[in-house]
PDB file of C-alpha atoms in Angstrom:
ATOM      1  CA  MET S   1       5.256  41.788 -46.721  1.00 55.00           C
ATOM      2  CA  LYS S   2       6.030  39.403 -43.855  1.00 54.00           C
ATOM      3  CA  LEU S   3       9.744  40.062 -44.353  1.00 47.00           C
ATOM      4  CA  ILE S   4       9.203  43.828 -44.088  1.00 48.00           C
ATOM      5  CA  LYS S   5       7.196  43.376 -40.883  1.00 52.00           C
ATOM      6  CA  SER S   6       9.874  41.118 -39.419  1.00 51.00           C
ATOM      7  CA  LEU S   7      12.640  43.620 -40.255  1.00 40.00           C
ATOM      8  CA  PHE S   8      10.564  46.433 -38.760  1.00 46.00           C
ATOM      9  CA  ILE S   9      10.153  44.485 -35.500  1.00 53.00           C
ATOM     10  CA  VAL S  10      13.874  43.657 -35.341  1.00 43.00           C
ATOM     11  CA  PHE S  11      14.979  47.240 -35.986  1.00 44.00           C
ATOM     12  CA  SER S  12      12.402  48.624 -33.541  1.00 47.00           C
ATOM     13  CA  PHE S  13      13.667  46.282 -30.839  1.00 48.00           C
ATOM     14  CA  PHE S  14      17.273  47.237 -31.656  1.00 42.00           C
ATOM     15  CA  PHE S  15      16.713  50.991 -31.469  1.00 41.00           C
ATOM     16  CA  LEU S  16      14.567  50.755 -28.339  1.00 45.00           C
ATOM     17  CA  ASN S  17      17.388  48.885 -26.636  1.00 49.00           C
ATOM     18  CA  ILE S  18      19.919  51.485 -27.778  1.00 45.00           C
ATOM     19  CA  GLU S  19      17.721  54.220 -26.306  1.00 46.00           C
ATOM     20  CA  SER S  20      17.330  52.263 -23.065  1.00 47.00           C
ATOM     21  CA  PHE S  21      21.099  51.705 -22.897  1.00 49.00           C
ATOM     22  CA  ALA S  22      21.857  55.378 -23.631  1.00 54.00           C
ATOM     23  CA  GLN S  23      19.661  56.539 -20.751  1.00 63.00           C
ATOM     24  CA  LYS S  24      21.882  54.584 -18.360  1.00 83.00           C
ATOM     25  CA  ILE S  25      25.043  56.356 -19.552  1.00 92.00           C
ATOM     26  CA  GLU S  26      26.708  59.212 -17.698  1.00 94.00           C
ATOM     27  CA  ILE S  27      29.882  61.120 -18.561  1.00 96.00           C
ATOM     28  CA  GLY S  28      31.791  63.808 -16.739  1.00 97.00           C
ATOM     29  CA  GLY S  29      35.001  65.149 -15.337  1.00 98.00           C
ATOM     30  CA  GLY S  30      36.391  66.964 -12.355  1.00 98.00           C
ATOM     31  CA  LEU S  31      39.312  68.422 -10.453  1.00 98.00           C
ATOM     32  CA  GLY S  32      40.727  67.673  -7.048  1.00 98.00           C
ATOM     33  CA  ALA S  33      43.732  67.203  -4.805  1.00 98.00           C
ATOM     34  CA  MET S  34      46.170  64.294  -4.743  1.00 98.00           C
ATOM     35  CA  ASN S  35      47.985  63.337  -1.583  1.00 96.00           C
ATOM     36  CA  TYR S  36      50.311  60.596  -0.461  1.00 94.00           C
ATOM     37  CA  LYS S  37      51.232  58.407   2.502  1.00 92.00           C
ATOM     38  CA  GLY S  38      54.587  56.669   2.681  1.00 89.00           C
ATOM     39  CA  ASP S  39      58.105  57.001   4.009  1.00 86.00           C
ATOM     40  CA  ILE S  40      58.391  60.770   3.569  1.00 89.00           C
ATOM     41  CA  SER S  41      54.847  61.305   4.830  1.00 87.00           C
ATOM     42  CA  PRO S  42      54.043  58.608   7.440  1.00 84.00           C
ATOM     43  CA  ASP S  43      50.781  60.410   8.237  1.00 83.00           C
ATOM     44  CA  PHE S  44      48.281  62.266   6.064  1.00 85.00           C
ATOM     45  CA  HIS S  45      49.591  65.809   5.432  1.00 88.00           C
ATOM     46  CA  PRO S  46      47.055  68.129   3.729  1.00 91.00           C
ATOM     47  CA  SER S  47      49.854  70.622   3.053  1.00 92.00           C
ATOM     48  CA  PHE S  48      51.414  68.129   0.606  1.00 95.00           C
ATOM     49  CA  ALA S  49      48.323  68.164  -1.661  1.00 96.00           C
ATOM     50  CA  GLN S  50      48.855  68.583  -5.403  1.00 97.00           C
ATOM     51  CA  LEU S  51      46.402  69.309  -8.225  1.00 98.00           C
ATOM     52  CA  GLY S  52      44.741  66.391 -10.006  1.00 98.00           C
ATOM     53  CA  GLY S  53      41.981  65.846 -12.557  1.00 98.00           C
ATOM     54  CA  HIS S  54      39.874  63.042 -13.982  1.00 98.00           C
ATOM     55  CA  LEU S  55      37.396  62.011 -16.687  1.00 98.00           C
ATOM     56  CA  LEU S  56      34.733  59.350 -16.152  1.00 97.00           C
ATOM     57  CA  PHE S  57      32.240  57.145 -17.946  1.00 97.00           C
ATOM     58  CA  ARG S  58      29.457  55.677 -15.803  1.00 96.00           C
ATOM     59  CA  TYR S  59      26.923  52.972 -16.585  1.00 94.00           C
ATOM     60  CA  ASN S  60      23.983  53.110 -14.173  1.00 90.00           C
ATOM     61  CA  LEU S  61      22.896  49.483 -14.065  1.00 90.00           C
ATOM     62  CA  LYS S  62      20.307  50.039 -11.340  1.00 85.00           C
ATOM     63  CA  LYS S  63      19.230  52.816  -8.989  1.00 84.00           C
ATOM     64  CA  ASP S  64      21.740  51.566  -6.421  1.00 88.00           C
ATOM     65  CA  VAL S  65      24.483  49.922  -8.530  1.00 93.00           C
ATOM     66  CA  THR S  66      26.782  51.686 -10.985  1.00 94.00           C
ATOM     67  CA  PHE S  67      29.894  50.741 -12.955  1.00 96.00           C
ATOM     68  CA  ARG S  68      32.471  53.470 -13.551  1.00 97.00           C
ATOM     69  CA  LEU S  69      35.474  53.657 -15.857  1.00 97.00           C
ATOM     70  CA  SER S  70      37.759  56.623 -15.218  1.00 97.00           C
ATOM     71  CA  THR S  71      41.164  58.033 -15.991  1.00 98.00           C
ATOM     72  CA  THR S  72      42.959  60.182 -13.429  1.00 98.00           C
ATOM     73  CA  PHE S  73      46.107  62.264 -13.658  1.00 97.00           C
ATOM     74  CA  GLY S  74      48.061  64.499 -11.298  1.00 98.00           C
ATOM     75  CA  SER S  75      51.070  64.475  -8.998  1.00 98.00           C
ATOM     76  CA  ILE S  76      52.072  63.772  -5.408  1.00 97.00           C
ATOM     77  CA  TYR S  77      54.660  65.505  -3.237  1.00 96.00           C
ATOM     78  CA  GLY S  78      56.419  65.121   0.099  1.00 94.00           C
ATOM     79  CA  ASN S  79      59.199  66.795   2.081  1.00 93.00           C
ATOM     80  CA  ASP S  80      60.932  65.334   5.149  1.00 90.00           C
ATOM     81  CA  LYS S  81      61.680  68.822   6.449  1.00 90.00           C
ATOM     82  CA  GLU S  82      57.959  69.577   6.747  1.00 90.00           C
ATOM     83  CA  VAL S  83      57.323  66.462   8.898  1.00 88.00           C
ATOM     84  CA  SER S  84      57.672  66.737  12.696  1.00 85.00           C
ATOM     85  CA  ASP S  85      59.294  63.308  13.146  1.00 81.00           C
ATOM     86  CA  SER S  86      63.001  63.639  14.041  1.00 82.00           C
ATOM     87  CA  PHE S  87      63.930  60.730  11.734  1.00 80.00           C
ATOM     88  CA  ASN S  88      62.422  62.532   8.743  1.00 83.00           C
ATOM     89  CA  GLN S  89      64.064  65.795   9.785  1.00 84.00           C
ATOM     90  CA  GLN S  90      67.477  64.102   9.858  1.00 82.00           C
ATOM     91  CA  ARG S  91      67.006  62.442   6.478  1.00 83.00           C
ATOM     92  CA  GLY S  92      65.831  65.620   4.724  1.00 85.00           C
ATOM     93  CA  GLN S  93      64.570  64.024   1.499  1.00 86.00           C
ATOM     94  CA  THR S  94      61.970  65.508  -0.849  1.00 92.00           C
ATOM     95  CA  PHE S  95      60.183  64.236  -3.958  1.00 94.00           C
ATOM     96  CA  LYS S  96      57.530  64.981  -6.552  1.00 97.00           C
ATOM     97  CA  THR S  97      56.016  62.270  -8.739  1.00 97.00           C
ATOM     98  CA  SER S  98      53.494  62.496 -11.584  1.00 98.00           C
ATOM     99  CA  ILE S  99      50.782  59.821 -11.737  1.00 98.00           C
ATOM    100  CA  LYS S 100      48.404  58.559 -14.422  1.00 98.00           C
ATOM    101  CA  GLU S 101      45.821  55.877 -13.743  1.00 98.00           C
ATOM    102  CA  VAL S 102      42.923  54.008 -15.318  1.00 98.00           C
ATOM    103  CA  SER S 103      40.414  52.262 -13.065  1.00 97.00           C
ATOM    104  CA  LEU S 104      37.186  50.292 -13.192  1.00 98.00           C
ATOM    105  CA  VAL S 105      35.066  50.365 -10.044  1.00 98.00           C
ATOM    106  CA  THR S 106      31.606  49.430  -8.826  1.00 97.00           C
ATOM    107  CA  GLU S 107      29.627  52.044  -6.909  1.00 97.00           C
ATOM    108  CA  TYR S 108      26.880  51.254  -4.423  1.00 95.00           C
ATOM    109  CA  ASN S 109      24.375  54.043  -3.709  1.00 93.00           C
ATOM    110  CA  PHE S 110      22.871  53.850  -0.234  1.00 91.00           C
ATOM    111  CA  PHE S 111      19.717  55.572  -1.508  1.00 85.00           C
ATOM    112  CA  SER S 112      17.985  54.742  -4.798  1.00 76.00           C
ATOM    113  CA  TYR S 113      19.487  57.396  -7.034  1.00 74.00           C
ATOM    114  CA  GLN S 114      17.662  58.538 -10.173  1.00 67.00           C
ATOM    115  CA  TYR S 115      16.554  61.739 -11.849  1.00 55.00           C
ATOM    116  CA  SER S 116      13.027  62.949 -11.085  1.00 54.00           C
ATOM    117  CA  ARG S 117      11.259  66.110 -12.232  1.00 51.00           C
ATOM    118  CA  MET S 118       9.599  66.347  -8.831  1.00 49.00           C
ATOM    119  CA  HIS S 119      12.687  66.565  -6.625  1.00 50.00           C
ATOM    120  CA  LYS S 120      16.469  66.742  -6.581  1.00 59.00           C
ATOM    121  CA  ASP S 121      17.960  63.409  -5.683  1.00 83.00           C
ATOM    122  CA  TRP S 122      21.073  62.763  -3.611  1.00 89.00           C
ATOM    123  CA  SER S 123      22.831  59.763  -2.137  1.00 91.00           C
ATOM    124  CA  PRO S 124      26.025  58.809  -0.312  1.00 95.00           C
ATOM    125  CA  TYR S 125      27.914  55.944  -1.944  1.00 96.00           C
ATOM    126  CA  VAL S 126      30.915  53.667  -1.568  1.00 98.00           C
ATOM    127  CA  PHE S 127      33.097  52.285  -4.338  1.00 98.00           C
ATOM    128  CA  GLY S 128      35.816  49.731  -4.941  1.00 98.00           C
ATOM    129  CA  GLY S 129      37.499  48.024  -7.855  1.00 98.00           C
ATOM    130  CA  ILE S 130      40.779  47.588  -9.664  1.00 98.00           C
ATOM    131  CA  GLY S 131      43.048  49.818 -11.732  1.00 98.00           C
ATOM    132  CA  PHE S 132      46.419  50.343 -13.321  1.00 98.00           C
ATOM    133  CA  MET S 133      48.812  53.247 -12.733  1.00 98.00           C
ATOM    134  CA  GLY S 134      52.014  54.600 -14.195  1.00 97.00           C
ATOM    135  CA  PHE S 135      54.216  57.044 -12.302  1.00 97.00           C
ATOM    136  CA  SER S 136      57.282  59.129 -13.032  1.00 97.00           C
ATOM    137  CA  PRO S 137      59.521  60.735 -10.364  1.00 95.00           C
ATOM    138  CA  ARG S 138      60.842  64.251 -10.879  1.00 94.00           C
ATOM    139  CA  ASP S 139      64.359  63.181  -9.835  1.00 92.00           C
ATOM    140  CA  THR S 140      66.531  60.400 -11.248  1.00 90.00           C
ATOM    141  CA  PRO S 141      65.215  57.007 -10.023  1.00 89.00           C
ATOM    142  CA  VAL S 142      67.290  55.555  -7.179  1.00 83.00           C
ATOM    143  CA  SER S 143      67.242  52.134  -8.865  1.00 84.00           C
ATOM    144  CA  ASP S 144      65.807  50.321 -11.856  1.00 88.00           C
ATOM    145  CA  TYR S 145      62.332  49.847 -10.358  1.00 89.00           C
ATOM    146  CA  LYS S 146      59.059  49.367 -12.230  1.00 94.00           C
ATOM    147  CA  GLN S 147      57.150  52.611 -12.747  1.00 96.00           C
ATOM    148  CA  ALA S 148      53.778  50.956 -13.343  1.00 96.00           C
ATOM    149  CA  GLY S 149      51.531  48.513 -11.552  1.00 95.00           C
ATOM    150  CA  VAL S 150      48.131  47.378 -10.354  1.00 97.00           C
ATOM    151  CA  ILE S 151      46.207  49.457  -7.809  1.00 97.00           C
ATOM    152  CA  ILE S 152      43.088  48.860  -5.710  1.00 98.00           C
ATOM    153  CA  PRO S 153      40.945  52.015  -5.592  1.00 98.00           C
ATOM    154  CA  PHE S 154      38.247  52.374  -2.919  1.00 98.00           C
ATOM    155  CA  GLY S 155      36.483  55.194  -1.109  1.00 98.00           C
ATOM    156  CA  VAL S 156      33.303  57.123  -0.365  1.00 98.00           C
ATOM    157  CA  GLY S 157      31.363  59.959  -1.955  1.00 97.00           C
ATOM    158  CA  ILE S 158      28.122  61.907  -2.262  1.00 96.00           C
ATOM    159  CA  LYS S 159      26.054  62.416  -5.433  1.00 94.00           C
ATOM    160  CA  TYR S 160      23.702  65.378  -5.762  1.00 93.00           C
ATOM    161  CA  ASN S 161      21.378  66.225  -8.637  1.00 90.00           C
ATOM    162  CA  LEU S 162      21.769  69.888  -9.603  1.00 89.00           C
ATOM    163  CA  THR S 163      19.106  70.100 -12.279  1.00 84.00           C
ATOM    164  CA  GLY S 164      17.851  67.754 -14.973  1.00 82.00           C
ATOM    165  CA  PRO S 165      20.691  65.518 -16.151  1.00 88.00           C
ATOM    166  CA  TRP S 166      23.427  67.465 -14.317  1.00 92.00           C
ATOM    167  CA  ASP S 167      24.943  66.044 -11.123  1.00 93.00           C
ATOM    168  CA  LEU S 168      27.704  66.958  -8.694  1.00 95.00           C
ATOM    169  CA  ASN S 169      29.907  64.250  -7.164  1.00 97.00           C
ATOM    170  CA  LEU S 170      32.100  64.883  -4.118  1.00 98.00           C
ATOM    171  CA  GLU S 171      34.473  61.983  -3.482  1.00 98.00           C
ATOM    172  CA  PHE S 172      37.399  60.835  -1.351  1.00 98.00           C
ATOM    173  CA  GLY S 173      39.314  57.842  -2.671  1.00 97.00           C
ATOM    174  CA  THR S 174      42.322  55.796  -1.597  1.00 97.00           C
ATOM    175  CA  ARG S 175      44.639  53.894  -3.927  1.00 97.00           C
ATOM    176  CA  LYS S 176      46.329  50.843  -2.454  1.00 96.00           C
ATOM    177  CA  THR S 177      49.532  50.233  -4.398  1.00 95.00           C
ATOM    178  CA  PHE S 178      52.038  47.404  -4.491  1.00 93.00           C
ATOM    179  CA  THR S 179      55.162  49.536  -4.750  1.00 92.00           C
ATOM    180  CA  ASP S 180      57.347  51.394  -2.276  1.00 88.00           C
ATOM    181  CA  TYR S 181      58.836  53.718  -4.883  1.00 91.00           C
ATOM    182  CA  LEU S 182      56.184  56.428  -5.356  1.00 94.00           C
ATOM    183  CA  ASP S 183      58.461  58.694  -3.302  1.00 91.00           C
ATOM    184  CA  ASN S 184      61.589  57.453  -5.137  1.00 89.00           C
ATOM    185  CA  LEU S 185      62.834  56.087  -1.802  1.00 84.00           C
ATOM    186  CA  GLY S 186      62.125  52.349  -1.844  1.00 74.00           C
ATOM    187  CA  GLY S 187      64.653  49.626  -1.097  1.00 65.00           C
ATOM    188  CA  ASP S 188      68.326  50.328  -0.465  1.00 62.00           C
ATOM    189  CA  ASN S 189      69.392  53.782  -1.556  1.00 63.00           C
ATOM    190  CA  PRO S 190      73.197  54.023  -1.908  1.00 58.00           C
ATOM    191  CA  ALA S 191      72.977  57.811  -1.610  1.00 61.00           C
ATOM    192  CA  LEU S 192      71.747  57.498   2.009  1.00 63.00           C
ATOM    193  CA  SER S 193      73.495  56.071   5.060  1.00 58.00           C
ATOM    194  CA  ARG S 194      71.979  52.905   6.549  1.00 55.00           C
ATOM    195  CA  ASN S 195      70.656  54.691   9.633  1.00 51.00           C
ATOM    196  CA  ILE S 196      68.383  56.914   7.527  1.00 56.00           C
ATOM    197  CA  GLN S 197      67.173  54.350   5.002  1.00 59.00           C
ATOM    198  CA  ASN S 198      63.438  54.087   4.610  1.00 58.00           C
ATOM    199  CA  ASP S 199      61.191  51.317   5.899  1.00 58.00           C
ATOM    200  CA  TYR S 200      60.694  49.421   2.643  1.00 53.00           C
ATOM    201  CA  SER S 201      58.472  46.827   4.318  1.00 53.00           C
ATOM    202  CA  ARG S 202      55.555  49.251   3.878  1.00 62.00           C
ATOM    203  CA  GLY S 203      54.022  50.085   0.491  1.00 77.00           C
ATOM    204  CA  ASP S 204      53.104  53.615  -0.528  1.00 91.00           C
ATOM    205  CA  MET S 205      49.511  54.803  -0.959  1.00 94.00           C
ATOM    206  CA  TYR S 206      47.973  57.862  -2.546  1.00 97.00           C
ATOM    207  CA  TYR S 207      44.644  59.624  -2.231  1.00 97.00           C
ATOM    208  CA  TYR S 208      42.423  61.659  -4.515  1.00 98.00           C
ATOM    209  CA  THR S 209      39.762  64.062  -3.236  1.00 97.00           C
ATOM    210  CA  SER S 210      37.642  65.440  -6.074  1.00 98.00           C
ATOM    211  CA  LEU S 211      34.598  67.402  -7.166  1.00 98.00           C
ATOM    212  CA  ALA S 212      33.104  66.313 -10.501  1.00 98.00           C
ATOM    213  CA  LEU S 213      30.311  67.496 -12.783  1.00 97.00           C
ATOM    214  CA  THR S 214      28.496  64.763 -14.715  1.00 96.00           C
ATOM    215  CA  TYR S 215      25.816  64.586 -17.408  1.00 95.00           C
ATOM    216  CA  LYS S 216      23.262  61.758 -17.737  1.00 89.00           C
ATOM    217  CA  PHE S 217      21.735  60.928 -21.127  1.00 86.00           C
ATOM    218  CA  ILE S 218      18.120  60.871 -20.011  1.00 70.00           C
ATOM    219  CA  LYS S 219      14.913  61.688 -21.850  1.00 62.00           C
ATOM    220  CA  ILE S 220      12.964  64.463 -20.126  1.00 53.00           C
ATOM    221  CA  TYR S 221       9.276  64.487 -20.999  1.00 49.00           C
ATOM    222  CA  CYS S 222       7.773  67.979 -21.034  1.00 52.00           C
ATOM    223  CA  PRO S 223       4.009  68.387 -20.571  1.00 50.00           C
ATOM    224  CA  LYS S 224       2.219  69.912 -23.558  1.00 53.00           C
TER     225      LYS S 224
END
C-alpha cells in the first residue's frame, strides 16, 4: 500500500511538471523579407528585398525572458547597376544567394508578457544569440570559399496577443556574419580588374524582417 502511494506521488509530480512545462511552450512560423548589406549594396536597399520564411519553437521561462530556437530560409539579392555609387555602376556585378540558418536566441520583453482572459497583452522586445548558416550563390563561386559559418543574430520586435493562445510577432533582425562572400564577390576575383575589386576588409551582413503567427500551449479555464 505504501509503495502504491509512493508511486502515485511520483507520477503525479511528474505529470504536473510536464503540464507546467507544456504551458511555457510556444510554436509558430512566419514570412518576411530578406535583405543584404555588403559590397554590391553598401547601404540598405529595400528594393533588393527577397522572400523569406521561418519556423520557431519558444520556451517562455518568465514573463520577461524567453528562449527561442528557429530555422530561417530565403535568399538575398543585389545589383550594382541599381546603386547610385559610380564605383558600383562601373563594376556592374549582380548576385543572388540562397540562405538557410538555425539560431538560438534569448528574448527580453520590456513589459511582462502573458496571456490573460481580461485583456490582450503586448510588449516590445529585443533579442540576441548565436546561429549557424549555410549559403549557396546562384552563379559559380569565384573561389573555393566556405559556404557555411557562425552568425550573430540580434534585433527588435513587438509581440501582440490576438486572442487566447494566438499571438502576432513583428520583428526586424540583423545577422552579423564572418564572411565576405555572401555576394560571391569576396577576396581577389580574377574576372575583375584590380580597380573594381571589392573591399574585402568588410564582412557581409543580412537582415530579416518578418511577421509570424504563434500558438502557446496554455490551459484556459472557462467559468461554469
